[in-house]
Coordinates of C-alpha atoms in Angstrom, one line a residue:
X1 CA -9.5 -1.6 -15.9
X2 CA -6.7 -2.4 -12.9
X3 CA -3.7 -3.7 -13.9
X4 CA -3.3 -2.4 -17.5
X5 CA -0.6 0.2 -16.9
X6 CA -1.9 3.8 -16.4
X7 CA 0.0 4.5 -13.3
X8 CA 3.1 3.7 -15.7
X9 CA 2.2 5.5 -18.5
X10 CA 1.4 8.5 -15.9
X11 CA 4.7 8.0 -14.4
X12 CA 6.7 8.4 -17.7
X13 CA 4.6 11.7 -19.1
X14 CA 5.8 13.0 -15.5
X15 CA 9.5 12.2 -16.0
X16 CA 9.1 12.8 -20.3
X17 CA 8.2 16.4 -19.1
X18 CA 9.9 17.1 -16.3
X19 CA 11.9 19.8 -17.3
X20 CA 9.8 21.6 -19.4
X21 CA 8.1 22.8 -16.1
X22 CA 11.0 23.6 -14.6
X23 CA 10.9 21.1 -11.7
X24 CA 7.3 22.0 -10.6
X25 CA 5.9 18.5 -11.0
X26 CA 3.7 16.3 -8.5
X27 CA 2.7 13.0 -9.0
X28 CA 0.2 12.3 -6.3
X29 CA 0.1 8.8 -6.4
X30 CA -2.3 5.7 -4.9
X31 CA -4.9 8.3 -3.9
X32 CA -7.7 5.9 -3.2
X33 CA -5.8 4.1 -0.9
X34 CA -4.6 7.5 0.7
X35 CA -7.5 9.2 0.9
X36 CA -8.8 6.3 3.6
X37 CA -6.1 7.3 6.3
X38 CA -6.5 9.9 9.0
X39 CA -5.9 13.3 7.1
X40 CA -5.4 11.4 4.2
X41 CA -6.5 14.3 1.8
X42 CA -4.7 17.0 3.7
X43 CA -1.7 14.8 3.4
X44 CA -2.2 15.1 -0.5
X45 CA -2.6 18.4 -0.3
X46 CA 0.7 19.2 1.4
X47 CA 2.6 16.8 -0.5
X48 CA 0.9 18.7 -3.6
X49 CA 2.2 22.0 -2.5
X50 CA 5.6 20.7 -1.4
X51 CA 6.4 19.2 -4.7
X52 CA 5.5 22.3 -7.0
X53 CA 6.8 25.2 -3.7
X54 CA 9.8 23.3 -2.6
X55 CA 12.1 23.6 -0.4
X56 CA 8.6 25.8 1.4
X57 CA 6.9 23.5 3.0
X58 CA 3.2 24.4 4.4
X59 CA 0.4 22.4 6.6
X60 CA -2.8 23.8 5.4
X61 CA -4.4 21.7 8.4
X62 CA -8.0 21.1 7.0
X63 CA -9.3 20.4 3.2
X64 CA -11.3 23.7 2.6
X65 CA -8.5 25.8 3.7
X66 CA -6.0 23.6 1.3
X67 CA -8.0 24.1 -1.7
X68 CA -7.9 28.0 -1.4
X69 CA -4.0 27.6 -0.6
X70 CA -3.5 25.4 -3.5
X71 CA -5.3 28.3 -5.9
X72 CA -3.7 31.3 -4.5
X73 CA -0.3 29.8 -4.5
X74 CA -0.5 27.8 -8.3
X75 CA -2.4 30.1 -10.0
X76 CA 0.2 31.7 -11.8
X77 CA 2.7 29.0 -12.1
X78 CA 3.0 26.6 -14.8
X79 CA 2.6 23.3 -13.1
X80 CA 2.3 19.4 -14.1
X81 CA 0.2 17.8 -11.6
X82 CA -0.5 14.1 -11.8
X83 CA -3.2 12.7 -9.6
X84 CA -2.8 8.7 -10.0
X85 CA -6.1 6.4 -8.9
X86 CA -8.8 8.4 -8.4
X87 CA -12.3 6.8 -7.4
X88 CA -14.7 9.7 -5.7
X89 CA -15.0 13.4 -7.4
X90 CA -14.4 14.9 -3.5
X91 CA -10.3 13.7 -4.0
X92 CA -10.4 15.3 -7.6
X93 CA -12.0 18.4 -6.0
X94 CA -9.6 18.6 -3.3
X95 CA -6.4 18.5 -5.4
X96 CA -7.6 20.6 -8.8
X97 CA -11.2 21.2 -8.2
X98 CA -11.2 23.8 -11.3
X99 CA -9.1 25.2 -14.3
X100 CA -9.0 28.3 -13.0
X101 CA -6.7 27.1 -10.2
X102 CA -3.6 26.7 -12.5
X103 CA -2.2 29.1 -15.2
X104 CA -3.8 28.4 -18.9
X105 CA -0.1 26.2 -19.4
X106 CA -0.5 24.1 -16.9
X107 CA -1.2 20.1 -17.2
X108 CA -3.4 18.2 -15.0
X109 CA -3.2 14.6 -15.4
X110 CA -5.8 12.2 -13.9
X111 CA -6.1 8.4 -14.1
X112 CA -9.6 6.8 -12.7
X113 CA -10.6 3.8 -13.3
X114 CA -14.6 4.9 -13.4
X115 CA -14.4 7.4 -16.5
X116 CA -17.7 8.8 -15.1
X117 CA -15.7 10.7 -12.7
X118 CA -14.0 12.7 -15.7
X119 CA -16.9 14.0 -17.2
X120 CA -17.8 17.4 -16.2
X121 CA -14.4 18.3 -14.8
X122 CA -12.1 18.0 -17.8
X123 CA -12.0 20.2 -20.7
X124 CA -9.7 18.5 -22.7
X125 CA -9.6 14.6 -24.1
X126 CA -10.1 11.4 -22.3
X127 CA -7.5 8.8 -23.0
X128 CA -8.8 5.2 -22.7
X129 CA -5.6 2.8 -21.9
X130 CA -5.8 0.0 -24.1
X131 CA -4.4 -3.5 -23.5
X132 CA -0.5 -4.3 -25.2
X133 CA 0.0 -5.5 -28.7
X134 CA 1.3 -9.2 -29.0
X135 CA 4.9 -8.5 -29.8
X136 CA 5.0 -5.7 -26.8
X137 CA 3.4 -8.1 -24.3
X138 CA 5.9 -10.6 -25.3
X139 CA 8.6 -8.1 -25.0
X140 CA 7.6 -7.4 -21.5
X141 CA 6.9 -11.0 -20.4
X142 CA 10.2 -12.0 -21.6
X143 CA 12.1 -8.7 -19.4
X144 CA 10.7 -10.7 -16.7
X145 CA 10.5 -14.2 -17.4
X146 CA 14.4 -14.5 -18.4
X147 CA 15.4 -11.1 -16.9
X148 CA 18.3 -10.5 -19.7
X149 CA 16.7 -10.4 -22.7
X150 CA 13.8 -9.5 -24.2
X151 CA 13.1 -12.6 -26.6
X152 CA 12.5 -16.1 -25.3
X153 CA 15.6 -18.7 -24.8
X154 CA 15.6 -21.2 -26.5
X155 CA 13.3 -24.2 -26.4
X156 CA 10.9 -21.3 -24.7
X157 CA 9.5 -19.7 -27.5
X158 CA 6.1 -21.4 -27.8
X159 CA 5.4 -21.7 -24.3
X160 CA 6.2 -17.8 -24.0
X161 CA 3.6 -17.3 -26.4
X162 CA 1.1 -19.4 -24.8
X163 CA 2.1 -17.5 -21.5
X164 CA 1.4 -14.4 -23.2
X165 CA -1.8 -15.1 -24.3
X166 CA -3.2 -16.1 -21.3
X167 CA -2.4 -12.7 -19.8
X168 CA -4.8 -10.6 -22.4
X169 CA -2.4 -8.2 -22.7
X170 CA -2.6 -6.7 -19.3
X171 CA 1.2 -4.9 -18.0
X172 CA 0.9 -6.3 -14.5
X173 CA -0.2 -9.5 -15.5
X174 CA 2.8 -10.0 -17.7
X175 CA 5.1 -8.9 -15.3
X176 CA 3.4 -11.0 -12.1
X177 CA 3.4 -14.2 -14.4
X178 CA 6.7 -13.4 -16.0
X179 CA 8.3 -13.2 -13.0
X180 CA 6.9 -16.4 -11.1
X181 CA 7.9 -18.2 -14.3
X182 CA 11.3 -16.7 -14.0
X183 CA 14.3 -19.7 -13.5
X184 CA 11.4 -22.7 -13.7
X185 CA 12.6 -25.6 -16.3
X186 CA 10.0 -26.0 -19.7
X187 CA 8.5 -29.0 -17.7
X188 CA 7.6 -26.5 -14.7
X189 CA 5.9 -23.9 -16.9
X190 CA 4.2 -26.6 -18.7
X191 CA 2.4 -27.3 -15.4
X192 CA 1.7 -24.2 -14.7
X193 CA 0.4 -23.2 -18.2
X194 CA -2.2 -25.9 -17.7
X195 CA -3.5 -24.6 -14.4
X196 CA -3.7 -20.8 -16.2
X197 CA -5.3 -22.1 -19.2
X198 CA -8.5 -23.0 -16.9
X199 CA -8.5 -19.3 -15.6
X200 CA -11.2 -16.8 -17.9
X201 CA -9.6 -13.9 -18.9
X202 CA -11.4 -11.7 -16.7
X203 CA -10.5 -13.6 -13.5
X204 CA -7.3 -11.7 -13.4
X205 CA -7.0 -12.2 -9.3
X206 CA -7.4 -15.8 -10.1
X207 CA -4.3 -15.8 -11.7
X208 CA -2.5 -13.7 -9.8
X209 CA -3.8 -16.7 -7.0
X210 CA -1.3 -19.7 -8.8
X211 CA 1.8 -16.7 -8.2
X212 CA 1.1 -16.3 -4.8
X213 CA 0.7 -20.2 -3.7
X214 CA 4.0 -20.4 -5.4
X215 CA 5.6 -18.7 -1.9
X216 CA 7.2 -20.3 0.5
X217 CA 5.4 -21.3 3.6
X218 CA 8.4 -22.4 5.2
X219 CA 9.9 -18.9 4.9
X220 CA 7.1 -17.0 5.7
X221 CA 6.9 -15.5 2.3
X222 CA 2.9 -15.6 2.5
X223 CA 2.6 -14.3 5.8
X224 CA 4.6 -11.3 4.5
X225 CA 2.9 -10.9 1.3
X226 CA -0.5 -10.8 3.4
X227 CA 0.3 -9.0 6.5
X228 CA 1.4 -6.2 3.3
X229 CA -1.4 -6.8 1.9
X230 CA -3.7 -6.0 4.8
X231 CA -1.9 -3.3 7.0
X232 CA 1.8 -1.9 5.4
X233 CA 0.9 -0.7 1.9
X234 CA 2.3 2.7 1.6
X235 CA 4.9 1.8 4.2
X236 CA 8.4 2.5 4.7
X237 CA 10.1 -0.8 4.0
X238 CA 12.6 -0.7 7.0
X239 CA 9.8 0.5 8.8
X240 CA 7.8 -2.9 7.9
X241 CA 10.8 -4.8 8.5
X242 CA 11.6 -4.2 12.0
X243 CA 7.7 -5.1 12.6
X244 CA 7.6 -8.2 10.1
X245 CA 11.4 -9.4 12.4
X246 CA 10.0 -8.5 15.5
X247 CA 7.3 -12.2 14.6
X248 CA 10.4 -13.9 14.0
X249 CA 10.1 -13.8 10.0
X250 CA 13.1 -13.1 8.1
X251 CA 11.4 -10.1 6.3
X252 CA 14.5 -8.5 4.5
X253 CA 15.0 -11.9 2.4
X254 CA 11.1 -12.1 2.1
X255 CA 10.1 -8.5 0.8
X256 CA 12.9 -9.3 -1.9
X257 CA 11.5 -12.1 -3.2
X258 CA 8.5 -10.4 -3.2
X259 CA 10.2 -7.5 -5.3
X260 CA 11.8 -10.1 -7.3
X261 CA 8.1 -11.8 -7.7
X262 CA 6.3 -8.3 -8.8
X263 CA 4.2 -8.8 -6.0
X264 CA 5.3 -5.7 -4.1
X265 CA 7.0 -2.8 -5.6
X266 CA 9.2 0.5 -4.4
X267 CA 8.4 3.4 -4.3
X268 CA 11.0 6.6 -4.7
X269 CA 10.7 7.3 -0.7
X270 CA 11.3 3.2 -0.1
X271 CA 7.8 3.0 0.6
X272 CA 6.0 -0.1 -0.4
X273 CA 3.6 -0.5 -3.1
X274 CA 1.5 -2.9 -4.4
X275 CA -1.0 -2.6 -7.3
X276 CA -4.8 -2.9 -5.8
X277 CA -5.8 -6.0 -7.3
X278 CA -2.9 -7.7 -5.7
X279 CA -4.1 -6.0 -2.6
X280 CA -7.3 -7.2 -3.2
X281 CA -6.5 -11.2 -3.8
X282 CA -4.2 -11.0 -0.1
X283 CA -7.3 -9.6 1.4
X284 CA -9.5 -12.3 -0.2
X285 CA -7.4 -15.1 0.6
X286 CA -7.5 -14.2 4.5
X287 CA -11.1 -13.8 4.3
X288 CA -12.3 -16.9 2.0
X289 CA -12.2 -19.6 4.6
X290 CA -14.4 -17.7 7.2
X291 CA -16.4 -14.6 5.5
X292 CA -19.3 -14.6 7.8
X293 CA -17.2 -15.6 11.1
X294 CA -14.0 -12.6 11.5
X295 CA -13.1 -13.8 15.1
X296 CA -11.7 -16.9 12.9
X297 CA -9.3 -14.7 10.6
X298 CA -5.9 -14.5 11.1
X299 CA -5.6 -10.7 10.5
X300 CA -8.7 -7.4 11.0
X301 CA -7.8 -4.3 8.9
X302 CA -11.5 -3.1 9.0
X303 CA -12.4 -1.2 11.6
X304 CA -15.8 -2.8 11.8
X305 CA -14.7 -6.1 11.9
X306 CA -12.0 -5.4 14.8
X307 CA -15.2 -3.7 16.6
X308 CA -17.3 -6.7 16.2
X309 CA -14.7 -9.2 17.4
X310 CA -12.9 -7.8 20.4
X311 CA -16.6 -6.5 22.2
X312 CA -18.9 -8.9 21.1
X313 CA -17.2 -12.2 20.7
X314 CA -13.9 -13.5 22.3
X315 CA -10.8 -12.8 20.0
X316 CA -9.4 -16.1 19.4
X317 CA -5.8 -17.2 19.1
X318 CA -5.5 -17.0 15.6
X319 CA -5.6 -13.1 15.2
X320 CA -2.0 -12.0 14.5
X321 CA -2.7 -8.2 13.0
X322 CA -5.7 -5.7 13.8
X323 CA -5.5 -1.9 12.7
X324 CA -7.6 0.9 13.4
X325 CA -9.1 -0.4 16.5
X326 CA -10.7 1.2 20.4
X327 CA -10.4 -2.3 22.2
X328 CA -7.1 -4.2 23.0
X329 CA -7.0 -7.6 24.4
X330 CA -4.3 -9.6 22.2
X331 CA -1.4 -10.8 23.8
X332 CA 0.4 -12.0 20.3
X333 CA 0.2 -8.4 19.2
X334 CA 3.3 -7.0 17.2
X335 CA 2.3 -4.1 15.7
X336 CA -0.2 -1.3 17.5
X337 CA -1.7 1.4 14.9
X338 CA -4.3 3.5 16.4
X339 CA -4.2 7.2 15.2
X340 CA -6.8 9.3 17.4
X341 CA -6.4 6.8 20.6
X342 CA -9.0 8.4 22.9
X343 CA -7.6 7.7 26.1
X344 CA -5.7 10.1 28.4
X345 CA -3.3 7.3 29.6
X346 CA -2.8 3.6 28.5
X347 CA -4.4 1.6 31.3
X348 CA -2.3 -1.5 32.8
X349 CA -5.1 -3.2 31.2
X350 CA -3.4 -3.2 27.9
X351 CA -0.6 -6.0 27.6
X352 CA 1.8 -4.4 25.6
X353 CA 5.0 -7.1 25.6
X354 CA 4.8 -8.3 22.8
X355 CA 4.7 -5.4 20.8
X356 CA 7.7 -4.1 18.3
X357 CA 6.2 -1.1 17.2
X358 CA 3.6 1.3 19.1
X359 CA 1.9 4.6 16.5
X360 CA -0.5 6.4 18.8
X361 CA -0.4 9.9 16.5
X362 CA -2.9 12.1 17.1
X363 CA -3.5 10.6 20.4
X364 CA -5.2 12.4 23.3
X365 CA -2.6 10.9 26.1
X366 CA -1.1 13.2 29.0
X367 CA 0.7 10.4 30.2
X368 CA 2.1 7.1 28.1
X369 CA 1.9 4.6 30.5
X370 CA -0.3 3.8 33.8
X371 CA 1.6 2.6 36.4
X372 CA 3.9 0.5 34.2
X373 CA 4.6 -3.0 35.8
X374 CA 6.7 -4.8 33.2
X375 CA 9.7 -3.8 30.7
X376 CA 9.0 -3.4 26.9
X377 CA 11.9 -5.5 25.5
X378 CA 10.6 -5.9 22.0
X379 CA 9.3 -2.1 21.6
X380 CA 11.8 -0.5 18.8
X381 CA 9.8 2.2 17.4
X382 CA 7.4 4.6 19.5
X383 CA 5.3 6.9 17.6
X384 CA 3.7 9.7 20.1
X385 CA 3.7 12.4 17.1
X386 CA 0.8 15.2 16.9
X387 CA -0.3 14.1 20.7
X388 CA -0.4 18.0 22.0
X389 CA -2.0 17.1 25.2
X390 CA 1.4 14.7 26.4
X391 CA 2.9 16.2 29.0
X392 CA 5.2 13.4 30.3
X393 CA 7.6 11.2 28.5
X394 CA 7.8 7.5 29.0
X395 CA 9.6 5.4 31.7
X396 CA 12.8 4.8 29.2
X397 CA 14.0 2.6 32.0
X398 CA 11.4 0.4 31.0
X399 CA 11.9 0.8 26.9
X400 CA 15.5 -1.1 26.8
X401 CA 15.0 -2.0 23.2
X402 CA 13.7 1.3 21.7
X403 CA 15.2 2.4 18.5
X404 CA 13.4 5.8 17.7
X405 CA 11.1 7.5 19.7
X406 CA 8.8 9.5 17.5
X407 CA 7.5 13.0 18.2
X408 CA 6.7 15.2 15.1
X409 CA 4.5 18.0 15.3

């Protein structure tokens, strides 16, 4: 079940344990989600071996070759390896495909939420997570809901129960409904109590739904929360920012209240996180109003859907964000994310002024730019890295505003 705490409780064996492996601990986390970028499980599988080898770093450049790196470098090493999210047995295979891998001491940890994906490759117990016990969920709900204290204030005491009921004892629940509750006067949560009370138990997104209309429109605290959502989980969250500022939101105030909100978490590295069923509600709410008609949405994130719009129909005005894409023909364009780019050169075609941030990795350009006939002033970040055939850098002349020019190999 999502939401119930099992990357938390993975998190804390990591740091519980820590030093009785001597340091030589990975947690590998949001797999599913990672595994669906370009050289997603490689990524893993470096990030695996420079958690447990550091301060060696190695690129073992395709799976295959990573799994036999992985063996003959772990074998004898007592390891703790935490693999966080797991939906397909090809990711489990890729990271600690057999026992034999890893001395007899070591401690592979996997959490899954299809326990059919355990069975065959463990040889130890499988540990179901069950929902919170009333006094702990009210514990947690209150850590959010009145931030200093773990016990309700006063006059709050049945309507924190109520609260905590209607939350069926999930983690993320309490925390997401904790926190929009958080400063709102007994007369507010009674409103919103009502409006949860209608929700079934096992429509957790539905309630997830009431937190998220709570945002302010006028800030663009649901554009953010969406735009997240659909393209920037995983993110750095300066990264995000400059691209989030560069459409005029104020994004530093907004991913805060999104912190503040539970909506969006932070990783170690400052990346940004947010739990899949959250991910899943953003994704909803920009699809709901026109499911069978994409051109309509406001933001494409699936690579078929970006396809179908920009070659068979004409992309209308309200598309704000596409990833992942081989046709360009938006002018409102802020952000351009196209690892792979097949093209030697970008043609003139491609209106490009708009654009804040440009990640063409793994690109097969020689040159950046045909014949450039404007100036880039909003372009802060370029991202050229892993594009071996480039063999001429960009008219800076033309780049006034750039911030970082990327080129990691």
């Amino acid at each position: 079940m999502g939401g119930i705490g099992k990357t938390t409780l993975s998190k804390a064996i990591g740091d519980k344990f820590y030093r009785d492996f001597e340091g030589k601990v990975s947690f590998l986390e949001n797999v599913r989600e990672t595994t669906k970028q370009l050289n997603g499980l490689v990524g893993l599988q470096n990030q695996l071996l420079a958690d447990i080898l550091k301060p060696t770093k190695l690129d073992v450049g395709i799976v295959d070759r990573g799994k036999e790196v992985i063996k003959q470098r772990l074998q004898y090493m007592r390891v703790l390896i935490i693999i966080d999210d797991v939906d397909d047995k090809d990711q489990h295979n890729a990271l600690a495909g057999n026992c034999d891998w890893f001395d007899p001491g070591s401690r592979i940890i996997i959490t899954t939420r299809d326990v059919h994906l355990l069975k065959g490759v463990t040889k130890d117990s499988i540990y179901r997570v069950q929902p919170m016990h009333k006094v702990e969920s009210l514990r947690l709900f209150c850590w959010h809901a009145f931030r200093d204290s773990s016990y309700p204030k006063e006059g709050y005491l049945e309507l924190s129960e109520r609260a905590v009921s209607y939350c069926a004892g999930l983690p993320l629940t309490l925390k997401v409904i904790g926190s929009f509750l958080f400063g709102k006067d007994t007369h507010d949560w009674e409103a919103h109590l009502k409006k949860l009370k209608r929700i079934p138990d096992d429509q957790i997104v539905q309630k997830f739904r009431l937190c998220y209309d709570g945002l302010s429109e006028r800030h663009r605290e649901k554009d953010i929360f969406l735009d997240i959502a659909c393209f920037f989980i995983g993110m750095d969250k300066n990264y995000v920012t400059k691209i989030l500022d560069g459409c005029d939101f104020f994004a530093g105030i907004g991913i805060i209240v999104l912190l503040d909100r539970c909506l969006v978490t932070l990783s170690t590295l400052n990346k940004l996180i947010m739990h899949d069923l959250l991910q899943d509600m953003g994704r909803e709410i920009v699809c709901e109003k026109y499911r069978d008609e994409p051109e309509k949405r406001s933001r494409l994130w699936h690579p078929k859907d970006v396809e179908e719009v920009l070659t068979e129909t004409s992309a209308t005005e309200g598309i704000e964000g596409l990833r992942d894409y081989k046709y360009l023909s938006k002018k409102k364009l802020r952000w351009l994310c196209w690892h792979g780019f097949p093209l030697v050169v970008i043609s003139r075609e491609f209106d490009l002024r708009s654009l804040v941030v440009i990640d063409l990795r793994y690109s097969k350009l020689t040159d950046f730019w045909d014949d450039p006939q404007y100036v880039l002033e909003k372009l802060k970040i370029l991202n050229l890295s892993h594009s071996h055939d480039l063999m001429h850098s960009p008219d800076f002349s033309r780049l006034p505003n750039l911030e970082q020019l990327i080129l990691k190999d």
